[in-house]
mmCIF file of C-alpha atoms in Angstrom:
data_model
loop_
_atom_site.group_PDB
_atom_site.id
_atom_site.type_symbol
_atom_site.label_atom_id
_atom_site.label_comp_id
_atom_site.label_asym_id
_atom_site.label_seq_id
_atom_site.Cartn_x
_atom_site.Cartn_y
_atom_site.Cartn_z
ATOM 1 C CA ARG A 118 12.793 -6.064 19.460
ATOM 2 C CA VAL A 119 11.527 -3.657 22.132
ATOM 3 C CA VAL A 120 10.739 -6.172 24.846
ATOM 4 C CA PRO A 121 14.148 -5.892 26.614
ATOM 5 C CA GLU A 122 13.753 -2.136 26.742
ATOM 6 C CA VAL A 123 10.264 -2.509 28.229
ATOM 7 C CA TRP A 124 11.610 -4.408 31.233
ATOM 8 C CA ARG A 125 14.292 -1.769 31.777
ATOM 9 C CA ALA A 126 11.579 0.879 32.079
ATOM 10 C CA ALA A 127 8.934 -1.068 34.019
ATOM 11 C CA ASP A 128 8.754 -3.731 36.704
ATOM 12 C CA ALA A 129 7.076 -6.917 35.437
ATOM 13 C CA SER A 130 5.054 -7.462 38.609
ATOM 14 C CA LEU A 131 3.687 -3.932 38.498
ATOM 15 C CA VAL A 132 2.720 -4.333 34.853
ATOM 16 C CA THR A 133 0.949 -7.577 35.698
ATOM 17 C CA GLN A 134 -1.003 -5.921 38.518
ATOM 18 C CA ALA A 135 -1.988 -3.023 36.287
ATOM 19 C CA ARG A 136 -3.145 -5.416 33.605
ATOM 20 C CA VAL A 137 -5.440 -7.213 36.035
ATOM 21 C CA ARG A 138 -6.876 -3.902 37.279
ATOM 22 C CA ALA A 139 -7.462 -2.793 33.660
ATOM 23 C CA ALA A 140 -9.234 -6.033 32.850
ATOM 24 C CA ASP A 141 -11.399 -5.709 35.970
ATOM 25 C CA LYS A 142 -12.551 -2.208 35.108
ATOM 26 C CA THR A 143 -13.127 -3.078 31.453
ATOM 27 C CA LEU A 144 -15.152 -6.158 32.206
ATOM 28 C CA GLN A 145 -17.258 -4.318 34.767
ATOM 29 C CA ARG A 146 -17.913 -1.514 32.352
ATOM 30 C CA ILE A 147 -18.919 -3.751 29.435
ATOM 31 C CA LEU A 148 -20.600 -6.698 31.164
ATOM 32 C CA GLY A 149 -22.279 -4.827 34.057
ATOM 33 C CA ASP A 150 -24.165 -7.102 36.475
ATOM 34 C CA ALA A 151 -23.075 -10.242 34.600
ATOM 35 C CA VAL A 152 -19.705 -10.106 36.353
ATOM 36 C CA LYS A 153 -21.411 -11.095 39.613
ATOM 37 C CA SER A 154 -23.918 -13.570 38.120
ATOM 38 C CA PRO A 155 -24.098 -17.338 38.912
ATOM 39 C CA ASP A 156 -23.408 -18.022 35.254
ATOM 40 C CA MET A 157 -20.121 -16.193 35.599
ATOM 41 C CA THR A 158 -19.160 -18.181 38.664
ATOM 42 C CA ASN A 159 -20.080 -21.497 36.981
ATOM 43 C CA SER A 160 -18.197 -20.543 33.806
ATOM 44 C CA ALA A 161 -15.127 -19.553 35.773
ATOM 45 C CA GLY A 162 -15.111 -22.955 37.507
ATOM 46 C CA THR A 163 -15.429 -24.903 34.239
ATOM 47 C CA ALA A 164 -12.680 -22.867 32.558
ATOM 48 C CA ARG A 165 -10.379 -23.315 35.519
ATOM 49 C CA ARG A 166 -10.821 -27.105 35.434
ATOM 50 C CA MET A 167 -9.822 -26.975 31.760
ATOM 51 C CA VAL A 168 -6.692 -25.016 32.658
ATOM 52 C CA GLU A 169 -5.782 -27.498 35.441
ATOM 53 C CA SER A 170 -5.803 -30.313 32.896
ATOM 54 C CA LEU A 171 -3.230 -28.766 30.571
ATOM 55 C CA ASP A 172 0.207 -30.101 29.867
ATOM 56 C CA PHE A 173 2.583 -27.145 29.549
ATOM 57 C CA ALA A 174 5.473 -29.046 27.898
ATOM 58 C CA GLY A 175 6.332 -27.108 24.749
ATOM 59 C CA ALA A 176 3.893 -24.362 25.700
ATOM 60 C CA PRO A 177 6.033 -21.535 27.085
ATOM 61 C CA MET A 178 3.471 -18.690 26.616
ATOM 62 C CA ALA A 179 0.723 -20.689 28.341
ATOM 63 C CA ALA A 180 3.103 -21.751 31.119
ATOM 64 C CA ALA A 181 4.069 -18.169 31.753
ATOM 65 C CA HIS A 182 0.494 -17.000 32.105
ATOM 66 C CA ALA A 183 -0.461 -20.038 34.184
ATOM 67 C CA ASP A 184 2.286 -19.056 36.623
ATOM 68 C CA VAL A 185 0.370 -15.800 37.443
ATOM 69 C CA PRO A 186 -1.874 -16.344 40.491
ATOM 70 C CA TYR A 187 -5.574 -16.523 39.915
ATOM 71 C CA PRO A 188 -7.508 -13.367 40.753
ATOM 72 C CA GLU A 189 -10.345 -13.520 43.345
ATOM 73 C CA GLU A 190 -13.281 -12.260 41.287
ATOM 74 C CA PRO A 191 -15.115 -14.835 39.122
ATOM 75 C CA ALA A 192 -15.047 -12.634 36.007
ATOM 76 C CA LEU A 193 -11.308 -12.153 36.353
ATOM 77 C CA GLN A 194 -10.831 -15.861 36.992
ATOM 78 C CA LEU A 195 -12.649 -16.593 33.770
ATOM 79 C CA TRP A 196 -10.557 -13.932 31.915
ATOM 80 C CA HIS A 197 -7.404 -15.450 33.349
ATOM 81 C CA SER A 198 -8.374 -19.012 32.365
ATOM 82 C CA CYS A 199 -9.323 -17.882 28.863
ATOM 83 C CA THR A 200 -5.893 -16.173 28.606
ATOM 84 C CA VAL A 201 -4.080 -19.405 29.516
ATOM 85 C CA LEU A 202 -6.273 -21.508 27.219
ATOM 86 C CA ARG A 203 -5.753 -19.050 24.374
ATOM 87 C CA GLU A 204 -1.976 -19.043 24.800
ATOM 88 C CA HIS A 205 -1.920 -22.881 25.130
ATOM 89 C CA ARG A 206 -3.760 -23.147 21.817
ATOM 90 C CA GLY A 207 -1.374 -20.545 20.380
ATOM 91 C CA ASP A 208 1.647 -22.560 21.497
ATOM 92 C CA ALA A 209 0.047 -25.633 19.874
ATOM 93 C CA HIS A 210 -0.479 -23.616 16.711
ATOM 94 C CA TRP A 211 3.213 -22.732 16.566
ATOM 95 C CA ARG A 212 4.146 -26.383 16.968
ATOM 96 C CA ALA A 213 1.809 -27.357 14.126
ATOM 97 C CA THR A 214 3.085 -24.512 11.979
ATOM 98 C CA SER A 215 6.711 -25.559 12.525
ATOM 99 C CA ALA A 216 5.859 -29.182 11.806
ATOM 100 C CA ALA A 217 4.418 -28.047 8.429
ATOM 101 C CA ASP A 218 7.732 -26.299 7.672
ATOM 102 C CA ILE A 219 6.121 -22.900 7.765
ATOM 103 C CA ASP A 220 8.246 -20.192 9.434
ATOM 104 C CA SER A 221 7.296 -17.214 11.503
ATOM 105 C CA ILE A 222 6.934 -14.848 8.516
ATOM 106 C CA GLU A 223 5.231 -17.320 6.189
ATOM 107 C CA CYS A 224 2.521 -18.098 8.718
ATOM 108 C CA HIS A 225 1.408 -14.430 8.652
ATOM 109 C CA LEU A 226 1.397 -14.452 4.873
ATOM 110 C CA LEU A 227 -0.771 -17.591 4.768
ATOM 111 C CA HIS A 228 -3.133 -15.824 7.203
ATOM 112 C CA ALA A 229 -3.329 -12.807 4.920
ATOM 113 C CA ALA A 230 -3.654 -14.927 1.753
ATOM 114 C CA ASP A 231 -6.627 -16.687 3.438
ATOM 115 C CA GLY A 232 -8.375 -13.303 3.640
ATOM 116 C CA ALA A 233 -8.357 -13.275 7.408
ATOM 117 C CA MET A 234 -6.549 -9.956 7.804
ATOM 118 C CA PRO A 235 -4.916 -7.402 5.467
ATOM 119 C CA ALA A 236 -1.323 -8.164 4.646
ATOM 120 C CA ASP A 237 -0.159 -4.595 5.321
ATOM 121 C CA LEU A 238 -1.663 -4.685 8.832
ATOM 122 C CA LEU A 239 -0.051 -8.056 9.617
ATOM 123 C CA GLN A 240 3.347 -6.850 8.346
ATOM 124 C CA ARG A 241 3.062 -3.706 10.491
ATOM 125 C CA VAL A 242 2.071 -5.448 13.731
ATOM 126 C CA SER A 243 4.513 -8.333 13.263
ATOM 127 C CA GLY A 244 7.400 -5.972 12.471
ATOM 128 C CA TRP A 245 8.965 -7.729 9.412
ATOM 129 C CA ASP A 246 10.712 -5.437 6.987
ATOM 130 C CA ASP A 247 9.967 -5.393 3.227
ATOM 131 C CA GLU A 248 12.988 -7.490 2.317
ATOM 132 C CA ALA A 249 12.086 -10.338 4.699
ATOM 133 C CA TRP A 250 8.401 -10.086 3.795
ATOM 134 C CA GLY A 251 9.113 -10.256 0.070
ATOM 135 C CA ALA A 252 11.506 -13.229 0.474
ATOM 136 C CA ALA A 253 8.833 -15.104 2.402
ATOM 137 C CA ILE A 254 6.335 -14.482 -0.395
ATOM 138 C CA ASP A 255 8.836 -15.890 -2.893
ATOM 139 C CA ARG A 256 9.355 -19.021 -0.732
ATOM 140 C CA LEU A 257 5.614 -19.698 -0.481
ATOM 141 C CA ARG A 258 5.158 -19.184 -4.246
ATOM 142 C CA SER A 259 8.078 -21.557 -4.990
ATOM 143 C CA ARG A 260 6.265 -24.209 -2.851
ATOM 144 C CA GLY A 261 2.994 -23.585 -4.679
ATOM 145 C CA LEU A 262 1.176 -22.433 -1.534
ATOM 146 C CA ILE A 263 0.173 -18.975 -2.744
ATOM 147 C CA SER A 264 -0.723 -17.736 -6.205
ATOM 148 C CA LEU A 265 1.974 -16.388 -8.547
ATOM 149 C CA LYS A 266 -0.253 -13.458 -9.463
ATOM 150 C CA SER A 267 -1.748 -12.398 -6.166
ATOM 151 C CA LEU A 268 -1.575 -12.941 -2.440
ATOM 152 C CA SER A 269 -4.133 -15.702 -2.344
ATOM 153 C CA LEU A 270 -4.049 -19.327 -1.366
ATOM 154 C CA THR A 271 -3.670 -22.068 -3.956
ATOM 155 C CA ASP A 272 -5.430 -25.418 -3.386
ATOM 156 C CA ASN A 273 -2.229 -26.746 -1.845
ATOM 157 C CA GLY A 274 -1.936 -23.629 0.353
ATOM 158 C CA ARG A 275 -5.518 -24.036 1.538
ATOM 159 C CA GLN A 276 -4.928 -27.681 2.386
ATOM 160 C CA THR A 277 -1.718 -26.854 4.223
ATOM 161 C CA LYS A 278 -3.421 -24.156 6.243
ATOM 162 C CA LEU A 279 -6.360 -26.382 7.058
ATOM 163 C CA SER A 280 -3.986 -29.174 8.124
ATOM 164 C CA ILE A 281 -2.269 -26.779 10.510
ATOM 165 C CA GLU A 282 -5.595 -25.752 12.010
ATOM 166 C CA ARG A 283 -6.703 -29.361 12.474
ATOM 167 C CA SER A 284 -3.406 -30.319 14.034
ATOM 168 C CA THR A 285 -3.806 -27.368 16.380
ATOM 169 C CA ASP A 286 -7.281 -28.553 17.301
ATOM 170 C CA ARG A 287 -6.031 -32.013 18.176
ATOM 171 C CA MET A 288 -3.231 -30.685 20.401
ATOM 172 C CA ALA A 289 -5.653 -28.332 22.154
ATOM 173 C CA ALA A 290 -8.355 -30.890 22.659
ATOM 174 C CA ASN A 291 -7.244 -32.221 26.073
ATOM 175 C CA ALA A 292 -8.797 -29.209 27.852
ATOM 176 C CA ILE A 293 -12.220 -30.092 26.349
ATOM 177 C CA GLY A 294 -11.766 -33.732 27.289
ATOM 178 C CA ALA A 295 -11.127 -32.708 30.879
ATOM 179 C CA VAL A 296 -14.638 -31.310 31.372
ATOM 180 C CA GLY A 297 -16.474 -33.168 28.604
ATOM 181 C CA SER A 298 -17.854 -31.817 25.357
ATOM 182 C CA ASP A 299 -21.259 -30.987 26.892
ATOM 183 C CA ALA A 300 -19.714 -28.759 29.576
ATOM 184 C CA ALA A 301 -17.410 -27.148 27.031
ATOM 185 C CA ARG A 302 -20.313 -26.457 24.736
ATOM 186 C CA GLU A 303 -22.323 -24.984 27.601
ATOM 187 C CA LEU A 304 -19.379 -22.772 28.520
ATOM 188 C CA ARG A 305 -19.087 -21.511 24.967
ATOM 189 C CA GLU A 306 -22.840 -20.749 24.737
ATOM 190 C CA THR A 307 -22.929 -19.023 28.119
ATOM 191 C CA MET A 308 -19.978 -16.868 27.168
ATOM 192 C CA ARG A 309 -21.285 -16.023 23.700
ATOM 193 C CA PRO A 310 -23.372 -12.948 24.806
ATOM 194 C CA TRP A 311 -20.380 -11.675 26.836
ATOM 195 C CA THR A 312 -17.927 -12.049 23.979
ATOM 196 C CA ASP A 313 -20.408 -10.329 21.648
ATOM 197 C CA LEU A 314 -20.601 -7.357 24.057
ATOM 198 C CA ILE A 315 -16.824 -7.204 24.272
ATOM 199 C CA MET A 316 -16.358 -7.404 20.500
ATOM 200 C CA ASP A 317 -19.089 -4.804 19.848
ATOM 201 C CA SER A 318 -17.670 -2.429 22.461
ATOM 202 C CA GLY A 319 -14.728 -1.483 20.264
ATOM 203 C CA VAL A 320 -12.010 -2.403 22.811
ATOM 204 C CA ILE A 321 -10.694 -5.175 20.489
ATOM 205 C CA GLY A 322 -10.045 -2.772 17.579
ATOM 206 C CA ALA A 323 -8.586 -4.206 14.386
ATOM 207 C CA TRP A 324 -8.300 -7.706 15.837
ATOM 208 C CA LYS A 325 -12.031 -8.178 15.420
ATOM 209 C CA MET A 326 -11.164 -9.141 11.847
ATOM 210 C CA ARG A 327 -9.649 -12.376 13.207
ATOM 211 C CA GLU A 328 -13.222 -13.724 13.368
ATOM 212 C CA GLU A 329 -13.027 -13.974 9.612
ATOM 213 C CA LEU A 330 -10.476 -16.785 9.902
ATOM 214 C CA TRP A 331 -13.139 -19.202 11.055
ATOM 215 C CA LYS A 332 -16.210 -18.312 9.035
ATOM 216 C CA ASP A 333 -15.525 -20.443 5.949
ATOM 217 C CA LEU A 334 -13.651 -23.342 7.457
ATOM 218 C CA PRO A 335 -15.381 -26.716 6.914
ATOM 219 C CA ASP A 336 -16.528 -28.663 9.940
#
């Protein structure tokens, strides 16, 4: 609701530049010498090849981020690529969610019912009022996706949510195919110490709880 007002108060290009400067300072502060390391340069190259393989049809958020020019520093290039890849997967997730006949309120409730994040936090950050939130709970209960007694997934709800995640995986898989699974695995393992440092630094805040989404999913 507030986005139109934001662009009346601030120029989009200036916000974009400030965002890159903030990312640069944050990464330098948290990662230290790693921002200039050969591993960072190699990782940035792999991630960029993944981005260059993407099809942006039906992926408006990823397309918008991809339209922003690449920064010059390797750490910022990697950050930028990860942003595009994240949004591309997010766009795929919305397509999978819509195909499962789950709307934009219900998806948050399924997320909460899975134990990934507290329902009150999700309602607050997503901005839905109590009436819309309650109506969505009723819809999911009528479909047998969440329990009648509590905000928890039924077996059908768990299968629906898992199906959405697997469909998202399939639609996001082209980026991995572009570099090969070995290179993608190496990228993940190289980045793991950096992501741990970022998560442990406190800059992520409450969103660190999103890690819980993946911990119990079957392979």
